[in-house]
Short mmCIF file of C-alpha atoms in Angstrom, two decimals:
data_model
loop_
_atom_site.label_atom_id
_atom_site.label_comp_id
_atom_site.label_asym_id
_atom_site.label_seq_id
_atom_site.Cartn_x
_atom_site.Cartn_y
_atom_site.Cartn_z
CA MET A 283 140.01 139.14 97.35
CA ALA A 284 138.33 135.80 96.65
CA ARG A 285 135.09 137.12 98.09
CA LYS A 286 135.25 140.20 95.88
CA THR A 287 135.67 138.03 92.78
CA GLN A 288 132.74 135.92 93.88
CA GLU A 289 130.59 139.03 94.35
CA LYS A 290 131.52 140.29 90.91
CA ARG A 291 130.60 136.95 89.35
CA GLU A 292 127.26 136.92 91.13
CA ASP A 293 126.57 140.48 90.03
CA LEU A 294 127.36 139.66 86.40
CA LYS A 295 125.15 136.59 86.61
CA GLN A 296 122.18 138.58 87.89
CA ARG A 297 122.63 141.30 85.30
CA LEU A 298 122.76 138.74 82.49
CA ILE A 299 119.59 137.04 83.77
CA GLU A 300 117.85 140.41 83.93
CA ALA A 301 118.99 141.36 80.41
CA ALA A 302 117.93 137.99 78.96
CA ARG A 303 114.61 138.28 80.75
CA ASN A 304 113.98 141.71 79.20
CA ARG A 305 115.00 140.45 75.74
CA ILE A 306 112.70 137.40 75.97
CA ALA A 307 109.83 139.52 77.33
CA ALA A 308 110.17 141.98 74.44
CA ASP A 309 111.07 139.75 71.48
CA GLY A 310 110.36 136.14 72.48
CA LEU A 311 112.68 133.24 73.21
CA SER A 312 113.34 132.39 69.56
CA ASN A 313 114.96 135.79 69.00
CA LEU A 314 117.31 135.56 71.99
CA ARG A 315 120.97 135.99 71.00
CA ALA A 316 123.96 135.74 73.38
CA ARG A 317 125.56 138.74 71.66
CA ASP A 318 122.58 141.03 72.36
CA VAL A 319 122.43 140.04 76.01
CA THR A 320 126.13 140.62 76.65
CA GLN A 321 125.94 143.96 74.82
CA ASP A 322 123.01 144.96 77.03
CA VAL A 323 125.06 144.43 80.20
CA GLY A 324 128.25 145.77 78.62
CA CYS A 325 130.43 142.67 78.93
CA ALA A 326 132.36 140.70 76.32
CA LEU A 327 130.55 137.80 74.64
CA GLY A 328 132.89 135.40 76.45
CA GLY A 329 131.81 136.85 79.80
CA LEU A 330 128.53 134.96 79.55
CA TYR A 331 130.41 131.66 79.45
CA THR A 332 132.32 132.42 82.65
CA VAL A 333 129.07 132.37 84.66
CA PHE A 334 126.76 130.13 82.59
CA ALA A 335 127.47 126.84 80.83
CA ASP A 336 125.77 128.20 77.69
CA LEU A 337 122.76 130.18 76.52
CA ASP A 338 120.42 127.30 77.50
CA ASP A 339 121.72 127.50 81.06
CA LEU A 340 120.95 131.22 81.08
CA VAL A 341 117.41 130.57 79.75
CA ILE A 342 116.83 128.05 82.55
CA HIS A 343 117.69 130.77 85.05
CA VAL A 344 115.25 133.15 83.35
CA ASN A 345 112.55 130.45 83.44
CA SER A 346 113.28 129.93 87.10
CA ALA A 347 112.63 133.63 87.75
CA THR A 348 109.44 133.36 85.66
CA LEU A 349 108.19 130.48 87.81
CA LYS A 350 108.78 132.56 90.94
CA GLY A 351 106.80 135.40 89.35
CA LEU A 352 104.02 132.95 88.46
CA GLU A 353 103.96 131.66 92.03
CA ALA A 354 103.55 135.22 93.33
CA SER A 355 100.72 135.78 90.82
CA LEU A 356 98.83 132.78 92.23
CA ALA A 357 98.23 134.69 95.50
CA LEU A 358 98.25 131.47 97.50
CA ALA A 359 98.33 133.08 100.94
CA GLU A 360 95.25 135.20 100.24
CA VAL A 361 92.99 132.22 99.65
CA LYS A 362 94.44 129.65 102.02
CA ASP A 363 91.26 129.46 104.12
CA HIS A 364 88.91 129.23 101.12
CA THR A 365 87.16 126.08 99.92
CA PRO A 366 89.23 123.71 97.75
CA THR A 367 87.06 124.59 94.75
CA ASP A 368 87.70 128.29 95.25
CA ARG A 369 91.42 127.64 95.64
CA LEU A 370 91.44 125.77 92.32
CA ARG A 371 89.52 128.63 90.67
CA ASN A 372 92.06 131.05 92.07
CA LEU A 373 94.93 128.98 90.65
CA ALA A 374 93.40 128.92 87.18
CA ARG A 375 92.66 132.63 87.22
CA GLY A 376 96.15 133.48 88.46
CA TYR A 377 97.66 131.28 85.76
CA LEU A 378 95.62 132.92 83.01
CA ARG A 379 96.40 136.44 84.21
CA PHE A 380 100.09 135.73 84.44
CA ALA A 381 100.11 134.26 80.93
CA VAL A 382 98.27 137.31 79.53
CA ALA A 383 100.53 139.80 81.33
CA HIS A 384 103.84 138.05 80.56
CA ARG A 385 103.10 136.33 77.28
CA ASN A 386 106.63 135.78 76.01
CA LEU A 387 108.13 134.82 79.36
CA TRP A 388 105.28 132.37 79.90
CA LYS A 389 105.75 130.89 76.41
CA ALA A 390 109.48 130.46 77.10
CA LEU A 391 108.64 128.06 79.93
CA PHE A 392 107.23 125.67 77.34
CA ASP A 393 109.18 126.52 74.22
CA HIS A 394 112.62 126.08 75.74
CA ARG A 395 114.15 122.69 75.06
CA PRO A 396 117.46 122.06 76.80
CA PRO A 397 119.99 120.22 74.61
CA ASP A 398 119.68 116.40 74.73
CA ASN A 399 123.08 115.93 76.30
CA ARG A 400 122.37 118.35 79.14
CA PRO A 401 118.79 118.07 80.40
CA SER A 402 117.30 120.59 82.84
CA PRO A 403 119.02 120.44 86.25
CA GLU A 404 117.26 118.80 89.17
CA TRP A 405 116.78 122.08 91.07
CA HIS A 406 114.82 123.51 88.11
CA LEU A 407 112.63 120.42 87.71
CA GLU A 408 111.80 120.71 91.42
CA GLU A 409 110.52 124.22 90.73
CA HIS A 410 108.11 122.72 88.19
CA MET A 411 107.02 120.15 90.72
CA PHE A 412 106.28 122.82 93.30
CA LEU A 413 103.47 124.06 91.04
CA MET A 414 102.03 120.55 90.83
CA GLY A 415 102.05 120.36 94.63
CA VAL A 416 100.07 123.57 94.80
CA ILE A 417 97.38 122.02 92.57
CA ALA A 418 97.41 118.65 94.36
CA GLU A 419 96.70 120.23 97.73
CA PRO A 420 93.07 121.36 97.10
CA LEU A 421 92.51 118.13 95.11
CA ALA A 422 93.36 116.21 98.29
CA GLU A 423 90.45 117.89 100.06
CA LEU A 424 88.05 117.20 97.19
CA GLN A 425 89.05 113.55 96.86
CA PRO A 426 90.59 112.54 100.21
CA THR A 427 90.59 108.79 99.52
CA MET A 428 92.76 109.12 96.41
CA SER A 429 96.33 107.89 96.84
CA GLU A 430 99.12 110.45 96.88
CA THR A 431 100.58 109.05 93.66
CA ALA A 432 97.24 109.19 91.85
CA ARG A 433 96.74 112.73 93.09
CA ALA A 434 100.15 113.85 91.84
CA ILE A 435 99.21 112.50 88.41
CA ARG A 436 95.78 114.14 88.58
CA ALA A 437 97.45 117.48 89.36
CA ARG A 438 99.47 117.18 86.13
CA THR A 439 96.33 116.36 84.18
CA LEU A 440 94.52 119.37 85.56
CA PHE A 441 97.51 121.59 84.87
CA GLY A 442 97.70 120.30 81.28
CA ALA A 443 93.98 120.92 80.80
CA VAL A 444 94.08 124.51 82.09
CA HIS A 445 97.28 125.19 80.16
CA GLY A 446 95.64 123.78 77.01
CA VAL A 447 92.59 126.03 77.28
CA VAL A 448 94.76 129.08 77.98
CA SER A 449 97.41 128.43 75.35
CA ILE A 450 95.17 127.39 72.46
CA SER A 451 93.18 130.58 73.04
CA LEU A 452 96.04 133.02 73.62
CA GLU A 453 98.07 131.69 70.72
CA GLY A 454 95.11 131.93 68.40
CA ARG A 455 95.79 128.44 67.06
CA PHE A 456 93.13 126.15 65.75
CA VAL A 457 89.83 126.90 67.47
CA GLY A 458 90.60 128.53 70.80
CA LEU A 459 88.16 130.56 72.81
CA PRO A 460 87.53 134.22 72.13
CA ILE A 461 89.72 136.11 74.63
CA GLU A 462 86.72 138.00 76.05
CA SER A 463 85.06 134.82 77.30
CA LEU A 464 88.28 133.06 78.34
CA GLU A 465 88.40 133.98 82.05
CA GLN A 466 84.72 133.30 82.63
CA GLU A 467 84.85 130.06 80.68
CA LEU A 468 87.99 128.81 82.44
CA ASP A 469 86.33 129.54 85.78
CA ASP A 470 83.25 127.61 84.77
CA PHE A 471 85.42 124.75 83.59
CA ILE A 472 87.13 124.52 87.01
CA LEU A 473 83.72 124.56 88.71
CA THR A 474 82.70 121.63 86.52
CA VAL A 475 85.86 119.63 87.22
CA ALA A 476 85.58 120.31 90.97
CA ALA A 477 81.89 119.33 90.99
CA GLY A 478 82.79 116.16 89.09
CA ALA A 479 85.60 115.29 91.50
CA ALA A 480 83.26 115.77 94.47
CA ALA A 481 80.42 113.81 92.82
CA ARG A 482 82.67 110.85 92.01
CA GLN A 483 84.02 110.86 95.55
CA VAL A 484 80.61 110.04 97.02
CA MET B 52 91.20 119.18 25.63
CA ALA B 53 90.19 121.58 28.46
CA ARG B 54 88.95 118.65 30.51
CA LYS B 55 92.23 116.80 30.03
CA THR B 56 94.19 119.83 31.28
CA GLN B 57 91.88 120.05 34.25
CA GLU B 58 92.43 116.35 35.02
CA LYS B 59 96.18 116.78 34.82
CA ARG B 60 96.08 119.74 37.18
CA GLU B 61 93.96 117.80 39.66
CA ASP B 62 96.31 114.83 39.42
CA LEU B 63 99.37 117.03 40.08
CA LYS B 64 97.58 118.65 42.99
CA GLN B 65 96.80 115.32 44.62
CA ARG B 66 100.32 114.02 44.11
CA LEU B 67 101.80 117.17 45.67
CA ILE B 68 99.49 116.89 48.70
CA GLU B 69 100.48 113.24 49.10
CA ALA B 70 104.18 114.03 48.82
CA ALA B 71 103.95 116.92 51.30
CA ARG B 72 101.96 114.72 53.65
CA ASN B 73 104.67 112.05 53.56
CA ARG B 74 107.41 114.63 54.08
CA ILE B 75 105.62 116.19 57.08
CA ALA B 76 104.85 112.77 58.57
CA ALA B 77 108.52 111.76 58.31
CA ASP B 78 110.39 114.98 59.10
CA GLY B 79 107.88 117.41 60.62
CA LEU B 80 106.38 120.63 59.28
CA SER B 81 109.40 122.79 60.05
CA ASN B 82 111.55 120.75 57.64
CA LEU B 83 109.12 120.97 54.71
CA ARG B 84 110.73 122.44 51.58
CA ALA B 85 108.94 123.13 48.29
CA ARG B 86 111.94 121.81 46.40
CA ASP B 87 111.82 118.40 48.11
CA VAL B 88 108.12 118.01 47.48
CA THR B 89 108.34 118.84 43.78
CA GLN B 90 111.33 116.52 43.39
CA ASP B 91 109.32 113.73 45.04
CA VAL B 92 106.56 114.02 42.42
CA GLY B 93 108.98 114.70 39.59
CA CYS B 94 107.76 118.15 38.56
CA ALA B 95 109.58 121.47 38.25
CA LEU B 96 109.62 123.74 41.31
CA GLY B 97 107.34 126.17 39.47
CA GLY B 98 104.78 123.39 38.98
CA LEU B 99 103.74 123.73 42.61
CA TYR B 100 102.72 127.34 42.02
CA THR B 101 100.45 126.46 39.10
CA VAL B 102 98.15 124.50 41.45
CA PHE B 103 98.75 126.12 44.89
CA ALA B 104 99.10 129.79 45.83
CA ASP B 105 102.22 128.93 47.85
CA LEU B 106 103.63 126.36 50.26
CA ASP B 107 101.21 127.52 52.99
CA ASP B 108 98.30 126.74 50.71
CA LEU B 109 99.72 123.24 50.18
CA VAL B 110 100.11 122.75 53.96
CA ILE B 111 96.46 123.76 54.47
CA HIS B 112 95.46 120.99 52.06
CA VAL B 113 97.62 118.49 53.99
CA ASN B 114 96.02 119.65 57.26
CA SER B 115 92.62 119.22 55.68
CA ALA B 116 93.48 115.59 54.86
CA THR B 117 94.77 115.15 58.44
CA LEU B 118 91.46 116.40 59.86
CA LYS B 119 89.60 113.86 57.71
CA GLY B 120 91.90 111.14 59.06
CA LEU B 121 91.27 112.35 62.61
CA GLU B 122 87.53 112.28 62.02
CA ALA B 123 87.77 108.66 60.85
CA SER B 124 89.83 107.81 63.95
CA LEU B 125 87.06 109.12 66.20
CA ALA B 126 84.82 106.18 65.15
CA LEU B 127 81.69 108.28 65.58
CA ALA B 128 79.28 105.81 63.96
CA GLU B 129 80.32 102.96 66.25
CA VAL B 130 79.28 104.75 69.43
CA LYS B 131 76.32 106.78 68.26
CA ASP B 132 73.88 104.91 70.56
CA HIS B 133 76.12 105.13 73.64
CA THR B 134 75.63 107.47 76.59
CA PRO B 135 76.90 111.04 76.15
CA THR B 136 79.65 110.37 78.70
CA ASP B 137 80.83 107.33 76.77
CA ARG B 138 80.76 109.30 73.52
CA LEU B 139 82.97 111.98 75.08
CA ARG B 140 85.36 109.30 76.38
CA ASN B 141 85.47 107.83 72.91
CA LEU B 142 86.31 111.23 71.41
CA ALA B 143 89.18 111.80 73.85
CA ARG B 144 90.57 108.30 73.29
CA GLY B 145 90.32 108.63 69.51
CA TYR B 146 92.06 112.01 69.66
CA LEU B 147 94.91 110.66 71.78
CA ARG B 148 95.39 107.59 69.59
CA PHE B 149 95.45 109.65 66.43
CA ALA B 150 98.00 112.05 67.94
CA VAL B 151 100.24 109.15 69.01
CA ALA B 152 99.99 107.39 65.65
CA HIS B 153 100.45 110.49 63.47
CA ARG B 154 102.56 112.70 65.69
CA ASN B 155 104.01 115.04 63.06
CA LEU B 156 100.83 115.41 61.03
CA TRP B 157 98.90 116.14 64.22
CA LYS B 158 101.50 118.71 65.31
CA ALA B 159 101.26 120.40 61.90
CA LEU B 160 97.58 121.17 62.59
CA PHE B 161 98.72 123.47 65.42
CA ASP B 162 102.16 124.57 64.32
CA HIS B 163 101.13 125.88 60.93
CA ARG B 164 100.56 129.62 60.84
CA PRO B 165 99.24 130.96 57.56
CA PRO B 166 100.81 134.28 56.54
CA ASP B 167 99.08 137.35 58.03
CA ASN B 168 97.98 138.67 54.67
CA ARG B 169 96.32 135.41 53.65
CA PRO B 170 94.53 133.75 56.60
CA SER B 171 93.18 130.20 56.38
CA PRO B 172 90.32 129.95 53.88
CA GLU B 173 86.75 129.66 55.12
CA TRP B 174 86.32 126.06 53.91
CA HIS B 175 89.28 124.98 56.08
CA LEU B 176 88.03 126.84 59.18
CA GLU B 177 84.72 125.04 58.72
CA GLU B 178 86.59 121.75 58.92
CA HIS B 179 87.89 122.82 62.35
CA MET B 180 84.38 123.74 63.41
CA PHE B 181 83.08 120.33 62.44
CA LEU B 182 85.20 118.85 65.24
CA MET B 183 83.71 121.30 67.73
CA GLY B 184 80.22 120.24 66.63
CA VAL B 185 81.10 116.62 67.31
CA ILE B 186 82.07 117.55 70.91
CA ALA B 187 79.07 119.84 71.44
CA GLU B 188 76.59 117.11 70.57
CA PRO B 189 77.10 114.85 73.65
CA LEU B 190 77.45 118.01 75.78
CA ALA B 191 73.92 118.96 74.69
CA GLU B 192 72.62 115.74 76.24
CA LEU B 193 74.53 116.27 79.50
CA GLN B 194 73.47 119.90 79.88
CA PRO B 195 70.26 120.28 77.82
CA THR B 196 69.36 123.70 79.25
CA MET B 197 72.59 125.33 78.13
CA SER B 198 72.22 127.73 75.19
CA GLU B 199 73.65 126.72 71.84
CA THR B 200 76.18 129.55 71.95
CA ALA B 201 77.37 128.63 75.43
CA ARG B 202 77.64 125.01 74.35
CA ALA B 203 79.74 125.89 71.30
CA ILE B 204 82.14 127.76 73.60
CA ARG B 205 82.15 124.89 76.09
CA ALA B 206 83.07 122.49 73.28
CA ARG B 207 86.14 124.62 72.51
CA THR B 208 87.09 124.65 76.19
CA LEU B 209 86.84 120.88 76.42
CA PHE B 210 88.82 120.47 73.22
CA GLY B 211 91.53 122.81 74.55
CA ALA B 212 91.66 120.89 77.82
CA VAL B 213 92.01 117.47 76.17
CA HIS B 214 94.50 118.83 73.66
CA GLY B 215 96.51 120.37 76.52
CA VAL B 216 96.74 117.11 78.46
CA VAL B 217 97.70 115.19 75.31
CA SER B 218 100.18 117.69 73.92
CA ILE B 219 102.02 118.58 77.12
CA SER B 220 102.53 114.86 77.71
CA LEU B 221 103.43 113.76 74.17
CA GLU B 222 105.79 116.67 73.64
CA GLY B 223 107.54 115.97 76.93
CA ARG B 224 107.41 119.65 77.85
CA PHE B 225 107.23 120.91 81.40
CA VAL B 226 105.50 118.36 83.61
CA GLY B 227 103.33 116.24 81.37
CA LEU B 228 101.98 112.85 82.29
CA PRO B 229 104.03 109.71 81.86
CA ILE B 230 102.86 108.19 78.55
CA GLU B 231 101.92 104.86 80.20
CA SER B 232 99.25 106.50 82.35
CA LEU B 233 98.07 108.99 79.75
CA GLU B 234 95.13 107.08 78.22
CA GLN B 235 93.79 105.93 81.59
CA GLU B 236 94.21 109.38 83.10
CA LEU B 237 92.59 111.16 80.16
CA ASP B 238 89.65 108.77 80.42
CA ASP B 239 89.30 109.47 84.11
CA PHE B 240 89.49 113.19 83.43
CA ILE B 241 86.58 112.98 80.97
CA LEU B 242 84.57 110.98 83.51
CA THR B 243 85.16 113.76 86.04
CA VAL B 244 84.16 116.54 83.62
CA ALA B 245 81.04 114.63 82.55
CA ALA B 246 80.08 113.92 86.20
CA GLY B 247 80.60 117.60 86.97
CA ALA B 248 78.49 118.72 84.01
CA ALA B 249 75.68 116.38 85.08
CA ALA B 250 75.94 117.41 88.77
CA ARG B 251 75.77 121.12 87.95
CA GLN B 252 72.78 120.51 85.69
CA VAL B 253 70.64 119.26 88.58
#
């Protein structure tokens, strides 16, 4: 019996994540309401709180699924034998394409702020760090003498830079790039950064 | 008499901009209320609408003042004889310092969305473009054979990249840089981009 209850809980949890994911994808994180999500899966409002601490906890699970989708979009296995520069280009292109294809889910990764008294759990922060590791790895080949700590920081810088170019353009804020030239320009930007990293290594 | 009325209008306008600026600096754009601003200057709520189309119009005037403050923070005259790389480093440092010192006003530049039926006026968009021109100018020295159009796009890319590194770190979203290493890391990033631009030029 205990196993059956556990299975039911897990099933409800997955259905709520899926419903929240669909709601965020369609209407954006700021329009997410617990009542809509529970109605979508056909459970009582209170049902959500038997499997998640609160709506923020549910959003973290959606963001976790989004990060897994992003990872798949980066096509890491396909380019593993390429040059480090080409692997960085591939990362930037995969990131841009994922952001374009899943705009609202991608925005939710950045727009969600967990409440101050309950920061994001460790397992979720480790999912963020996985992405940084994926960037640090080709950097290590471009600048082999850099310390591991410095490289981890450099990976965050490069992520922030690519994210900045993508987000300021997609969101149409301030003076972003025209969308038509975004992929080409981002690619050229990575080529410049990689050439700079190699040149400074010498 | 007409001149006196005009002077009074201009005076009210300036006082409303100043009050809105103080409110945004203290409490952020999302907490700006027309009622608070008019109370601060001691005029009726309707007074605001005799000199501005609406609250968005007032925010655009505050953002315009913020851009002038940012321009001053970039200390362009002081470095005009420096190398292009050093001028780019100076721009990034000035941008970061301004963002740190005027967090809410800086955020308002990006968070403000004018209503769809009344986009930002041309004179304000030109103020944005001025910043891009300031970035394009050292780029022209690093990559003299690049076309003017390509360079204008590259300036936007570089702005987006620097803004991304600064904002993801200052806002504490996702995996930004620790604030202590931000200025050093941003500087190193610009050195890498400049070295890459020069290397690809050869």
